[in-house]
Structures are given as structure tokens and as C-alpha cells.
Amino acid sequence: MVEGDIQIAPDGRLRHCLTTEGMGGERITEILDLAESFAGVNDKVIKKVPLLRGHTVVNLFFESSTRTRSTFELAAKRLSADVLNIDVQRSATSKGESLLDTIANLQAMQCDLFVMRHPESGAAHLVARHVDDDVHVINAGDGLHAHPTQALLDVFTMRRHKPDLSERTVAIVGDLRHSRVARSEIHALRALGVGEIRAIAPRTLLPVDLEGLGVGVYEDIDAGLADVDIVVMLRLQRERMEHALLPSSSEYFAGWGLTPERLARARPDAIVMHPGPTNRGVEIDSRVADGPQSVILEQVTNGIAIRMAVMALVAGTAPQREGR
Amino acid sequence: MTALCITGGRVIDPASGHDGEADVWIDDGRIAAIGAAPASFPEHDRIDAGGCIVCPGLVDLSARLREPGERHKGTIASESRAAIAGGITTVCCPPDTSPVVDAPATVELIRQRAIEADQARVYPIGALTAGLDGQYLAPMRALARAGCRAMGQADRDVGDSHVLRSALTYAATIDRPVILPACTPSLGHGCAHEGPVASGLGLPGIPVAAETTAVARIIALVADTGARVHIGRLSSAAAVDLLARAKADDLPVTADVAAHQLELTESALTGFDTRAHLRPPPRSTGDRDALREAVGAGVIDAICSDHRPHEPDAKRRPFEASDPGLSGLETLLGLVLARVAAGDCDLATALARVTAGPARILDLGLGTLTPDAPADLCIFEPETETVVDPDRFVSRGRDTPLAGRTLPGRVRTVLVDGRVRSG
């Protein structure tokens, strides 16, 4: 598939990180293992390694973001890169400059790595196709399509709690139809051979042909949560109500919100995840979000290590694995 | 005007059923005879068509020429020349120019530019509603008198069914067919077929129901008003079923399909290829196969190019933000011949869908080689294969997801009114 090809360099290395689709279990495992080593850096007093010294990383966010952008910035700085944050609201793009012209100008400033979030699906692919050979693109979320580093930090968090994912059941609950996180996560989990993936949502929030991706579909949350090991909650966006996909947030919470009573249907040691930001009382009860099974803040911490690993890999500065 | 004889070719005229090697005699811009020379035929030139098919020039029911209003994408001169290069001698252009074709002066402007270009015939489709905004009827009688053979809405819907019913009734009064799109806008906000590919790419989907609800409404209003309606560019098996039933009920409804819909499926979007951003979108394999079958069976009456030339920047954007459409004039014949090569239908049937079929829908009096018809002909080499190379397109539009594909046939000579055009 073309998607898998464009992010791989001719020598087989990861050149861009655009999607988890077609990435393969071995490469994902390589990223997770590298992230484990960077997780140690984050615990030290001096949280820096010199792997991206002399490199310039551009955070180019066409959609607002606090968490993702901050963790990318921290990750780049902990790798000793120079970081440029472009305020797109004030940039040339808002004056009518095309996306590719913006990128061309930044390339002319000898920037090496673009971390890009964009409201259009495929925007990161477009940029990756047009950058110079020694420039790298990391997709920090494109439209409804992909958010690979979020998916990778999620599976990293899962693996830390449930080392053998092949025996596990993962439930993804909420608006899968409009979730780039869910798409990327499903590809990553399948590549890692997870035992079972379930999607739980009202039908208006499910993409067509989810079953074709090897995902079991449940419209009843009580049935869907039975005996699962991992629950991934997705954020519900208010505009979904305006688009007549749901009657109201209260009805959604009553039907699909994660409460302690519903979580009790999962395995007792099940973990609860959420890519954030959470809407308490809409998709998740505060007692669950703040409860002992929640690993939501761990996900944020792990995001830095994963993003360090991805940046070092695409830039070609990551420590080589033995046997490569 | 010089008299002419085209010798040695296999002459296929679907309108008359003629199929066989014969000479074609042309005098004063019209077909004089097929076969033996008419008595006292004047001194004439000859064109050797040995090894070629000689058929009526192709008639394309939907090709944007972009003029007036979008000359950076194409002009009547550039695109009618591209039509000739593709074997097309007549192009009908939808009314969504800028300004919209809702005034006789705009019709006149287009016709004048076409005469100056001196390439393919150009028939502007008049607007059905003023400004194509679906609220007030356009001056259809004046547009018809200015030369519009049909009225249409391009891609724009008439949301108010009362207005549409009125417009169809009025069009029937002035005896003009109406060309309508097969898409309900409130269901058609997306940019890809609502299926597994769009789901995987995170692209907003256009469900098949966007087409079937539109076609069902059109058919109900045809039954109600008796107006002649042509549905432009079907894309789904379900809509083909609705059309077949309407035809079985003898309703005056016809339809076409874009040639690329017979070739592409949703998988063309893989990797966010903006060249495959089309409207309607390429759909499932089952839909494509049903369209192919409907062309062969005659349920679909015509195949059009749905030519939409763009400037290069129009496709250098993220998929959803890119402009839909491809450059189709120069691949129309090859795609039609590809269906013959694949065994979907015989050559005469395939050619009927791009000659007699579309000409009959708009009462053009073209698309045939019968004596006294205008001598619009396409002479092509059926055995020569052509690799689709957008860099060699005559059209200003260079976008097609078919780039690199090998298609059968190569256009050798095209005549309009008995004169060889450059192409």
C-alpha cells in the first residue's frame, strides 16, 4: 500500500511518521523499545541527550493543541534540538499562502523536521511527498485520518501494564467515526497481534466497514465491556450533537459514558485510558477518570518518550539496535 | 468547400447499424454517401483510412471548458482543441461558468469563442434556474432561442421540489430536455465514496443514498410532469436499478456515466491521490461493475468525459481541500474501447454510447454518418495502444489518475463539417 511506502526510506529506515498503517509489528516494537530507554532520560535530573543537537524541529500546528504540542516540544528539547513553534493563526497561511509554500519557506531556513497537525486528512502525506530527501515529517494528527504518535504512546502504556498483548482484549469506546486516534490505534494493535479489539458506540459514531479492520462492533456498552483488559475512551466533540449524530451529551453519557458500575464489567485489573482532553460527565465519570484504574496521566508522561523515540528514528540519530 | 473521400476504413455508424469496410463520401461538409460514389461526385481529396475505424465524431454531454470565468484552468480554444485530439467533435458544456449561463449574452459569448477557436462544436447548456441557485426559473425560452439544446443545473441541486417541478414543467413547455445531477447535497458533503477506503483514510464519505434519493426524486417528478430528464453521471448500482425500472415504465428519462467511473473504484484514492478526487466519487467494485453492465445493456444511454481541467495548484492541496475533477477529453475514446477489449460489449454498442446515444438525448442531429448529416467523423487506429501521458495532453488540465495506464486506440484524424481539424 502506498501509505506504508511513503514513510519508509529506500534503505528500510523510518523516514517519516505519518501513520501506523502498514508499519508492522517489528517496527512498532522497535519504537516502543527505544521509548523505554528514553523514559529513563525523563526521570533524570538533567533531562537531555544530544541526539538531535544541531537539528531544527518545527512545530507546525494548524489546529489548536496544548498537550500534543507541548510534549513534542519537550521531546525535541530533551533531544537537544532547536525548536521553532509556528503560530499558524498569525502565519502566512492565514494570508492565503498555500501549505506547500509555507513548507518550502521553512525548508529554505534549513529546518530538518516538521511536526505537523492539520485539520485535513492526508495533509502530512502531501507535505511528506514534497519535502527534500533529508527533511522529515511527523504527523501530529491529520483530519480524521491518523495520529500515529498518540497510538504509539497508547500501546506503549498498554504494554507497560499488560506485557503480553496477544492475550488481551481492548475496548475502544466513543466516537470512532471521527477519531484519528482510534484509526491509528487499531492499526497498531493489530500489528502487535492483540487478542481482540472491540468498538463500542452508537451506530452514528461508527465508521463503515469497521469489521473489515478486524474489530468487533458493540452498540451495547455493557456487553462490550465484559471481561476486557483495556478500556480506551475517546473524546466526544460537541459539534457531533450539532451534526445530528447524537441527541444530547446527557443522553450519550447515559448510554455510553464510562461509570464505575460499567467499568466493573471489565476485568478487575483493567486499565482505563483516554487521549485527552477529557469531557467529564460526557464520556467519562470523574470517579473513573481519577480512579485507581485510570492511567490517563501516565499516557501524557509516556508521550514524551514516544515522541523522542520517533524523532530520533526518523532523523536517523537513534541508537542502532543490535543486529541491524 | 473541398469534396473528400475516406477510403479503406471499417465504417461503424451505430445510428444506422452500418458496420463494414466502405468508402465515405463527403461533399459540402456533409455526408454524401457510404459505399459507392454518388453520381457526378465532384473532384475530391482522399484520406486513406486503411486499418482504421471510421465512426461519427464523439459527442460529449459534459465537459467544462472553463470559459467564461476560469481561464487560468482552460479556455474554449484550448479545451475544444483537446476535444478534437480525443476524437470528440461536439462538446456540451455545463452552465456553471462565471457568469452562469443564464442569459442569452453568455450563450452568445461561448458560441463566438467556439467559432473563433474553429475546433469542436460547442453547445452550452443553459441554466435551469437563475444563477443556478434553485430559487427562480432561468429564462429558458430565451436561452433556447440563443442556442441551448438543453437546460441544466451542473452540480447544483434544486432543493425546493416545488421549484424543480415547475422548472421541469416549463422546460417541457418549450420542448427542451433537462440535465440534472444525481446528488442530494445534504448527503453529499464528503469527498469520497462512503466505504472502507474513505473510512481508513479519514475522509468524509458520500453515501450511495446521496445518489439514490436524488434519482428517486427526479423519477417521481418525471412521472408527474412528463418532462424529458437526463441524469448526469451516475455512479452506483442502486441508481442504475432505479433508472432501469423507470425506463421499463416508459418514462422519458435517460442517463450517462463518466468514462472514468467504468474504470476506477474507491481504491484509486489510496495514498490520498488528489487526482482521484472526483465528483461523484469512484465507488465500490460492485458499483463499477453494475455501471459497466448498464452501459452494455443500454440502461445507461451515454458515456461522457466529465472533463474538468484544473491549474496545477488545484490538486497540490490536502485531499479534501483539492478541487474535484480530472482532465478527461483525451482519454474518453480509450476508456470506451477498453470496455470493448474487456468484453463488456461490442464495438458498435460502445461507440453508440459516445455518438448516437448522446446526440439523440439532446436532439443534436449529429452522431451519425447517414447521408446529409454533418460530416463530423473520428478516424482511429483500434490496434494501436496509447499510454496515458498527461504531459502530452492538449488540454490545459493535466490531472488524471489514469496516468501511465495503457488504453487501446489512437485517434488519427478528426473532421468537423468535412474539414480536418488539428487537435
Short mmCIF file of C-alpha atoms in Angstrom, two decimals, chain B:
data_model
loop_
_atom_site.label_atom_id
_atom_site.label_comp_id
_atom_site.label_asym_id
_atom_site.label_seq_id
_atom_site.Cartn_x
_atom_site.Cartn_y
_atom_site.Cartn_z
CA MET B 1 -15.52 23.54 -49.80
CA THR B 2 -13.45 20.60 -50.99
CA ALA B 3 -15.11 17.27 -51.57
CA LEU B 4 -13.50 14.31 -49.85
CA CYS B 5 -13.43 10.55 -49.86
CA ILE B 6 -12.27 8.50 -46.88
CA THR B 7 -11.15 5.17 -48.24
CA GLY B 8 -10.40 1.73 -46.94
CA GLY B 9 -11.60 2.06 -43.35
CA ARG B 10 -14.06 -0.04 -41.36
CA VAL B 11 -17.04 2.25 -41.13
CA ILE B 12 -19.16 1.88 -37.99
CA ASP B 13 -22.25 4.02 -37.70
CA PRO B 14 -24.28 2.83 -34.70
CA ALA B 15 -27.20 5.08 -35.61
CA SER B 16 -27.81 3.32 -38.91
CA GLY B 17 -26.35 -0.04 -37.98
CA HIS B 18 -23.72 0.14 -40.70
CA ASP B 19 -20.60 -1.85 -39.93
CA GLY B 20 -18.16 -2.82 -42.67
CA GLU B 21 -15.34 -1.69 -44.87
CA ALA B 22 -16.56 1.12 -47.10
CA ASP B 23 -15.66 4.49 -48.56
CA VAL B 24 -17.21 7.58 -47.04
CA TRP B 25 -18.06 10.35 -49.50
CA ILE B 26 -18.23 13.89 -48.17
CA ASP B 27 -19.37 16.95 -50.08
CA ASP B 28 -20.01 20.45 -48.88
CA GLY B 29 -19.38 19.50 -45.28
CA ARG B 30 -21.98 16.74 -45.24
CA ILE B 31 -22.05 13.02 -45.68
CA ALA B 32 -22.86 12.35 -49.34
CA ALA B 33 -22.78 8.55 -49.29
CA ILE B 34 -21.23 5.47 -47.77
CA GLY B 35 -20.08 2.83 -50.22
CA ALA B 36 -20.20 3.63 -53.91
CA ALA B 37 -19.51 7.17 -55.08
CA PRO B 38 -22.61 9.24 -55.70
CA ALA B 39 -23.28 10.11 -59.32
CA SER B 40 -21.23 13.02 -60.66
CA PHE B 41 -19.27 13.38 -57.40
CA PRO B 42 -17.02 16.42 -57.77
CA GLU B 43 -13.22 16.32 -57.84
CA HIS B 44 -12.08 15.36 -54.38
CA ASP B 45 -9.26 14.75 -51.91
CA ARG B 46 -8.69 11.34 -50.37
CA ILE B 47 -7.87 10.23 -46.86
CA ASP B 48 -6.55 6.70 -46.55
CA ALA B 49 -8.19 5.07 -43.52
CA GLY B 50 -6.73 1.61 -44.04
CA GLY B 51 -6.55 -0.31 -40.76
CA CYS B 52 -8.70 2.31 -39.07
CA ILE B 53 -12.21 2.58 -37.73
CA VAL B 54 -14.24 5.41 -39.24
CA CYS B 55 -17.09 6.44 -36.97
CA PRO B 56 -19.13 9.54 -36.20
CA GLY B 57 -17.25 12.16 -34.21
CA LEU B 58 -17.78 11.66 -30.48
CA VAL B 59 -20.45 13.71 -28.69
CA ASP B 60 -19.61 14.58 -25.09
CA LEU B 61 -22.51 15.62 -22.88
CA SER B 62 -20.43 17.04 -20.05
CA ALA B 63 -17.12 18.86 -20.46
CA ARG B 64 -16.09 22.00 -18.62
CA LEU B 65 -14.30 24.43 -20.91
CA ARG B 66 -13.86 26.89 -18.00
CA GLU B 67 -14.66 29.94 -20.08
CA PRO B 68 -16.03 32.43 -19.21
CA GLY B 69 -14.61 32.95 -15.75
CA GLU B 70 -11.81 30.48 -15.16
CA ARG B 71 -9.38 30.99 -18.00
CA HIS B 72 -6.50 30.00 -15.72
CA LYS B 73 -7.89 26.46 -15.85
CA GLY B 74 -8.76 26.32 -19.53
CA THR B 75 -10.26 28.22 -22.43
CA ILE B 76 -12.77 27.36 -25.07
CA ALA B 77 -9.91 27.40 -27.57
CA SER B 78 -7.61 25.12 -25.55
CA GLU B 79 -10.27 22.66 -24.47
CA SER B 80 -12.12 22.38 -27.77
CA ARG B 81 -8.75 21.65 -29.33
CA ALA B 82 -8.22 18.95 -26.70
CA ALA B 83 -11.63 17.56 -27.62
CA ILE B 84 -10.52 17.17 -31.22
CA ALA B 85 -7.35 15.44 -30.03
CA GLY B 86 -9.62 12.96 -28.26
CA GLY B 87 -11.83 12.32 -31.30
CA ILE B 88 -14.67 14.43 -29.87
CA THR B 89 -16.38 16.71 -32.36
CA THR B 90 -19.15 18.02 -30.12
CA VAL B 91 -18.88 19.14 -26.51
CA CYS B 92 -21.76 20.23 -24.32
CA CYS B 93 -20.60 22.47 -21.52
CA PRO B 94 -22.49 22.75 -18.22
CA PRO B 95 -23.80 26.18 -17.23
CA ASP B 96 -21.66 26.65 -14.09
CA THR B 97 -19.31 29.15 -15.68
CA SER B 98 -18.75 32.62 -14.26
CA PRO B 99 -21.10 34.20 -15.04
CA VAL B 100 -23.55 31.33 -15.11
CA VAL B 101 -25.14 30.58 -18.49
CA ASP B 102 -28.47 32.11 -17.57
CA ALA B 103 -28.55 34.92 -20.12
CA PRO B 104 -28.51 34.81 -23.94
CA ALA B 105 -25.44 37.08 -23.99
CA THR B 106 -23.38 34.42 -22.21
CA VAL B 107 -24.56 31.79 -24.67
CA GLU B 108 -23.55 34.07 -27.50
CA LEU B 109 -20.14 34.71 -25.97
CA ILE B 110 -19.42 30.99 -25.70
CA ARG B 111 -20.61 30.34 -29.23
CA GLN B 112 -18.48 33.16 -30.62
CA ARG B 113 -15.37 31.93 -28.84
CA ALA B 114 -16.04 28.43 -30.17
CA ILE B 115 -16.38 29.75 -33.71
CA GLU B 116 -13.12 31.65 -33.32
CA ALA B 117 -11.40 28.53 -31.98
CA ASP B 118 -12.67 26.61 -35.03
CA GLN B 119 -12.25 23.21 -33.41
CA ALA B 120 -15.03 21.08 -31.89
CA ARG B 121 -18.65 22.16 -31.90
CA VAL B 122 -19.60 23.66 -28.56
CA TYR B 123 -23.11 23.57 -27.16
CA PRO B 124 -23.61 25.48 -23.94
CA ILE B 125 -26.21 24.00 -21.61
CA GLY B 126 -28.49 26.76 -20.33
CA ALA B 127 -29.21 27.23 -16.65
CA LEU B 128 -32.47 25.76 -15.37
CA THR B 129 -32.67 28.26 -12.53
CA ALA B 130 -31.32 31.81 -12.41
CA GLY B 131 -27.76 31.79 -11.14
CA LEU B 132 -28.19 28.03 -10.63
CA ASP B 133 -29.39 28.96 -7.16
CA GLY B 134 -32.51 26.80 -7.33
CA GLN B 135 -34.94 29.57 -6.49
CA TYR B 136 -36.19 31.25 -9.70
CA LEU B 137 -36.56 29.84 -13.19
CA ALA B 138 -33.93 30.94 -15.70
CA PRO B 139 -35.17 32.49 -18.97
CA MET B 140 -35.22 29.09 -20.65
CA ARG B 141 -37.08 30.18 -23.76
CA ALA B 142 -34.57 32.95 -24.46
CA LEU B 143 -31.69 30.58 -23.75
CA ALA B 144 -33.17 28.01 -26.13
CA ARG B 145 -33.53 30.64 -28.83
CA ALA B 146 -29.91 31.64 -28.26
CA GLY B 147 -28.86 28.06 -28.99
CA CYS B 148 -29.10 25.99 -25.80
CA ARG B 149 -30.26 22.49 -26.65
CA ALA B 150 -30.92 21.64 -23.03
CA MET B 151 -31.19 23.24 -19.61
CA GLY B 152 -29.33 22.02 -16.59
CA GLN B 153 -28.09 22.65 -13.08
CA ALA B 154 -24.46 21.47 -13.43
CA ASP B 155 -23.63 20.04 -9.97
CA ARG B 156 -26.12 22.20 -8.14
CA ASP B 157 -29.34 20.84 -6.80
CA VAL B 158 -32.73 22.46 -6.82
CA GLY B 159 -33.53 21.99 -3.16
CA ASP B 160 -37.14 23.09 -3.32
CA SER B 161 -39.11 20.32 -5.00
CA HIS B 162 -41.86 22.77 -5.95
CA VAL B 163 -39.33 24.86 -7.90
CA LEU B 164 -37.93 21.76 -9.57
CA ARG B 165 -41.40 20.55 -10.54
CA SER B 166 -42.16 23.97 -12.02
CA ALA B 167 -38.85 24.11 -13.86
CA LEU B 168 -39.39 20.69 -15.40
CA THR B 169 -42.91 21.61 -16.45
CA TYR B 170 -41.71 24.84 -18.05
CA ALA B 171 -38.84 23.07 -19.83
CA ALA B 172 -41.35 20.58 -21.23
CA THR B 173 -43.43 23.52 -22.47
CA ILE B 174 -40.53 24.80 -24.55
CA ASP B 175 -39.60 21.22 -25.50
CA ARG B 176 -36.12 21.14 -24.08
CA PRO B 177 -34.63 18.27 -22.10
CA VAL B 178 -33.28 18.96 -18.63
CA ILE B 179 -29.98 17.64 -17.33
CA LEU B 180 -29.89 17.10 -13.58
CA PRO B 181 -27.18 15.95 -11.18
CA ALA B 182 -27.71 12.78 -9.18
CA CYS B 183 -26.76 14.03 -5.75
CA THR B 184 -28.74 15.21 -2.76
CA PRO B 185 -26.47 17.96 -1.39
CA SER B 186 -27.31 17.45 2.27
CA LEU B 187 -25.99 13.89 1.92
CA GLY B 188 -23.13 14.79 -0.39
CA HIS B 189 -20.84 16.92 1.76
CA GLY B 190 -17.98 14.46 1.63
CA CYS B 191 -15.21 13.93 -0.88
CA ALA B 192 -15.04 10.14 -1.22
CA HIS B 193 -17.32 7.13 -1.52
CA GLU B 194 -18.56 6.20 1.93
CA GLY B 195 -16.82 2.86 2.16
CA PRO B 196 -13.79 1.16 3.65
CA VAL B 197 -11.23 3.30 1.81
CA ALA B 198 -12.72 6.60 2.98
CA SER B 199 -13.05 5.16 6.49
CA GLY B 200 -9.41 4.17 6.53
CA LEU B 201 -8.20 7.50 5.17
CA GLY B 202 -10.43 9.51 7.46
CA LEU B 203 -12.12 11.24 4.55
CA PRO B 204 -15.74 12.33 4.84
CA GLY B 205 -17.86 9.96 2.80
CA ILE B 206 -20.64 10.48 0.29
CA PRO B 207 -23.11 7.63 0.76
CA VAL B 208 -24.78 5.93 -2.19
CA ALA B 209 -28.03 7.24 -0.69
CA ALA B 210 -26.96 10.74 -1.81
CA GLU B 211 -27.42 9.48 -5.36
CA THR B 212 -30.42 7.21 -4.94
CA THR B 213 -32.51 9.79 -3.10
CA ALA B 214 -31.82 12.31 -5.87
CA VAL B 215 -32.59 9.85 -8.66
CA ALA B 216 -35.79 8.70 -6.96
CA ARG B 217 -36.99 12.30 -6.66
CA ILE B 218 -36.16 13.02 -10.29
CA ILE B 219 -38.01 9.93 -11.47
CA ALA B 220 -41.08 10.84 -9.40
CA LEU B 221 -41.13 14.32 -10.93
CA VAL B 222 -40.62 12.97 -14.46
CA ALA B 223 -43.65 10.74 -13.95
CA ASP B 224 -45.55 13.75 -12.66
CA THR B 225 -44.58 16.33 -15.30
CA GLY B 226 -43.75 14.30 -18.39
CA ALA B 227 -40.59 16.37 -18.81
CA ARG B 228 -37.61 14.79 -20.54
CA VAL B 229 -34.84 14.49 -17.97
CA HIS B 230 -31.31 13.34 -18.44
CA ILE B 231 -29.48 12.33 -15.26
CA GLY B 232 -25.82 13.19 -15.39
CA ARG B 233 -23.00 10.93 -14.25
CA LEU B 234 -24.44 8.00 -12.35
CA SER B 235 -22.05 6.22 -10.05
CA SER B 236 -23.91 3.48 -8.22
CA ALA B 237 -25.57 0.12 -8.82
CA ALA B 238 -28.60 1.18 -6.80
CA ALA B 239 -29.21 4.22 -9.01
CA VAL B 240 -28.87 2.04 -12.11
CA ASP B 241 -31.64 -0.17 -10.72
CA LEU B 242 -33.91 2.84 -10.21
CA LEU B 243 -33.18 4.03 -13.75
CA ALA B 244 -33.88 0.62 -15.25
CA ARG B 245 -37.27 0.49 -13.53
CA ALA B 246 -38.15 3.99 -14.73
CA LYS B 247 -37.26 3.04 -18.27
CA ALA B 248 -39.32 -0.13 -18.01
CA ASP B 249 -42.21 2.15 -17.10
CA ASP B 250 -41.56 4.10 -20.33
CA LEU B 251 -40.69 7.29 -18.54
CA PRO B 252 -38.72 9.80 -20.64
CA VAL B 253 -35.59 9.56 -18.56
CA THR B 254 -32.04 8.94 -19.76
CA ALA B 255 -28.65 8.89 -18.05
CA ASP B 256 -24.95 8.97 -18.65
CA VAL B 257 -21.87 7.82 -16.83
CA ALA B 258 -18.42 9.39 -16.80
CA ALA B 259 -15.96 7.18 -18.65
CA HIS B 260 -13.59 7.02 -15.68
CA GLN B 261 -16.37 5.61 -13.48
CA LEU B 262 -16.21 2.49 -15.66
CA GLU B 263 -12.54 2.09 -14.78
CA LEU B 264 -11.90 3.37 -11.27
CA THR B 265 -13.02 2.25 -7.85
CA GLU B 266 -12.62 3.79 -4.41
CA SER B 267 -9.18 2.20 -4.18
CA ALA B 268 -7.92 4.93 -6.56
CA LEU B 269 -7.88 7.23 -3.51
CA THR B 270 -5.27 5.17 -1.71
CA GLY B 271 -2.39 7.35 -0.58
CA PHE B 272 -4.56 10.46 -0.85
CA ASP B 273 -4.12 10.73 -4.62
CA THR B 274 -5.85 14.05 -5.29
CA ARG B 275 -6.06 13.22 -8.98
CA ALA B 276 -8.72 10.70 -7.95
CA HIS B 277 -10.72 13.38 -6.11
CA LEU B 278 -13.76 13.21 -8.36
CA ARG B 279 -17.43 14.04 -8.18
CA PRO B 280 -19.28 11.75 -7.98
CA PRO B 281 -16.56 9.72 -6.29
CA PRO B 282 -15.33 6.39 -7.64
CA ARG B 283 -17.35 3.82 -5.73
CA SER B 284 -17.13 0.12 -4.95
CA THR B 285 -16.16 -2.62 -7.37
CA GLY B 286 -19.79 -3.78 -7.38
CA ASP B 287 -20.97 -0.31 -8.36
CA ARG B 288 -18.42 -0.09 -11.14
CA ASP B 289 -19.38 -3.49 -12.50
CA ALA B 290 -23.07 -2.55 -12.47
CA LEU B 291 -22.28 0.61 -14.44
CA ARG B 292 -20.35 -1.42 -17.00
CA GLU B 293 -23.25 -3.81 -17.36
CA ALA B 294 -25.74 -0.96 -17.70
CA VAL B 295 -23.69 0.57 -20.50
CA GLY B 296 -23.69 -2.70 -22.39
CA ALA B 297 -27.40 -3.28 -21.83
CA GLY B 298 -28.38 0.23 -22.85
CA VAL B 299 -29.81 1.19 -19.47
CA ILE B 300 -27.17 3.93 -19.48
CA ASP B 301 -27.54 5.82 -22.73
CA ALA B 302 -24.31 7.75 -22.96
CA ILE B 303 -20.73 7.94 -21.72
CA CYS B 304 -19.31 11.40 -21.12
CA SER B 305 -15.83 12.64 -20.28
CA ASP B 306 -16.88 14.80 -17.30
CA HIS B 307 -13.81 16.80 -18.26
CA ARG B 308 -12.78 19.32 -15.58
CA PRO B 309 -9.41 20.88 -16.30
CA HIS B 310 -7.55 22.48 -13.40
CA GLU B 311 -4.48 24.60 -12.89
CA PRO B 312 -1.70 22.58 -11.18
CA ASP B 313 -2.19 24.18 -7.76
CA ALA B 314 -5.78 22.97 -7.58
CA LYS B 315 -4.54 19.46 -6.82
CA ARG B 316 -1.49 20.38 -4.70
CA ARG B 317 -3.53 20.54 -1.52
CA PRO B 318 -4.72 18.11 1.11
CA PHE B 319 -7.27 15.75 -0.46
CA GLU B 320 -10.49 17.30 0.78
CA ALA B 321 -9.28 20.84 0.00
CA SER B 322 -8.23 19.92 -3.53
CA ASP B 323 -10.56 20.63 -6.44
CA PRO B 324 -12.51 17.63 -7.71
CA GLY B 325 -12.29 16.52 -11.31
CA LEU B 326 -9.90 15.21 -13.94
CA SER B 327 -8.90 16.01 -17.47
CA GLY B 328 -10.96 13.55 -19.47
CA LEU B 329 -11.35 14.63 -23.08
CA GLU B 330 -8.27 12.84 -24.29
CA THR B 331 -8.98 9.54 -22.55
CA LEU B 332 -12.69 9.21 -23.36
CA LEU B 333 -12.29 7.10 -26.50
CA GLY B 334 -9.58 4.92 -24.96
CA LEU B 335 -11.72 4.16 -21.91
CA VAL B 336 -14.67 3.27 -24.13
CA LEU B 337 -12.51 0.99 -26.25
CA ALA B 338 -11.14 -0.59 -23.05
CA ARG B 339 -14.65 -1.80 -22.25
CA VAL B 340 -14.82 -3.45 -25.66
CA ALA B 341 -11.42 -5.06 -25.11
CA ALA B 342 -12.65 -6.34 -21.76
CA GLY B 343 -15.67 -7.95 -23.45
CA ASP B 344 -18.35 -5.81 -21.82
CA CYS B 345 -19.97 -5.01 -25.16
CA ASP B 346 -19.26 -4.98 -28.88
CA LEU B 347 -17.58 -2.07 -30.60
CA ALA B 348 -20.74 -0.72 -32.24
CA THR B 349 -22.57 -0.66 -28.90
CA ALA B 350 -19.67 1.09 -27.18
CA LEU B 351 -19.42 3.69 -29.94
CA ALA B 352 -23.18 4.25 -29.80
CA ARG B 353 -22.77 5.46 -26.22
CA VAL B 354 -20.46 8.25 -27.32
CA THR B 355 -22.07 9.10 -30.67
CA ALA B 356 -25.71 8.38 -31.47
CA GLY B 357 -26.75 7.99 -27.82
CA PRO B 358 -25.76 11.42 -26.52
CA ALA B 359 -26.70 13.14 -29.80
CA ARG B 360 -30.22 11.72 -29.59
CA ILE B 361 -30.67 12.84 -25.98
CA LEU B 362 -30.15 16.48 -26.98
CA ASP B 363 -31.73 16.22 -30.47
CA LEU B 364 -28.48 17.44 -32.00
CA GLY B 365 -28.89 15.78 -35.39
CA LEU B 366 -25.28 14.63 -35.03
CA GLY B 367 -23.52 11.42 -34.09
CA THR B 368 -24.36 9.63 -37.33
CA LEU B 369 -22.93 9.06 -40.79
CA THR B 370 -26.27 8.91 -42.60
CA PRO B 371 -26.43 10.90 -45.84
CA ASP B 372 -26.87 14.63 -45.40
CA ALA B 373 -25.70 14.55 -41.77
CA PRO B 374 -22.88 16.98 -40.96
CA ALA B 375 -19.59 15.27 -41.78
CA ASP B 376 -18.24 15.01 -38.23
CA LEU B 377 -16.00 11.95 -38.13
CA CYS B 378 -13.41 10.30 -35.99
CA ILE B 379 -10.85 8.05 -37.64
CA PHE B 380 -8.88 5.97 -35.16
CA GLU B 381 -6.45 3.08 -35.11
CA PRO B 382 -8.08 0.38 -32.99
CA GLU B 383 -4.99 -1.80 -32.73
CA THR B 384 -2.59 0.88 -31.52
CA GLU B 385 -2.23 1.22 -27.76
CA THR B 386 -1.66 4.57 -26.10
CA VAL B 387 -0.02 5.19 -22.75
CA VAL B 388 -1.87 7.97 -20.92
CA ASP B 389 0.72 10.74 -20.60
CA PRO B 390 -0.74 13.94 -19.14
CA ASP B 391 2.37 15.87 -20.15
CA ARG B 392 1.31 15.33 -23.74
CA PHE B 393 -2.30 16.39 -23.20
CA VAL B 394 -3.53 19.21 -25.40
CA SER B 395 -5.86 20.25 -22.59
CA ARG B 396 -4.56 22.70 -20.02
CA GLY B 397 -5.73 20.22 -17.40
CA ARG B 398 -3.07 17.61 -16.67
CA ASP B 399 -4.65 15.70 -13.81
CA THR B 400 -5.79 12.13 -14.23
CA PRO B 401 -5.43 9.08 -12.00
CA LEU B 402 -5.14 7.11 -15.24
CA ALA B 403 -1.66 8.49 -15.95
CA GLY B 404 0.61 5.68 -17.03
CA ARG B 405 -2.23 3.34 -17.94
CA THR B 406 -2.24 1.81 -21.38
CA LEU B 407 -5.51 2.27 -23.25
CA PRO B 408 -6.45 0.85 -26.62
CA GLY B 409 -6.78 3.03 -29.71
CA ARG B 410 -5.19 6.13 -31.13
CA VAL B 411 -7.01 8.97 -32.83
CA ARG B 412 -5.59 9.60 -36.29
CA THR B 413 -7.84 12.17 -37.99
CA VAL B 414 -10.90 14.14 -36.93
CA LEU B 415 -13.23 16.04 -39.20
CA VAL B 416 -15.87 18.60 -38.32
CA ASP B 417 -18.17 19.72 -41.12
CA GLY B 418 -15.98 17.76 -43.51
CA ARG B 419 -12.81 19.65 -42.60
CA VAL B 420 -9.80 18.10 -40.90
CA ARG B 421 -9.18 19.76 -37.52
CA SER B 422 -5.78 20.00 -35.94
CA GLY B 423 -6.36 18.57 -32.45
#
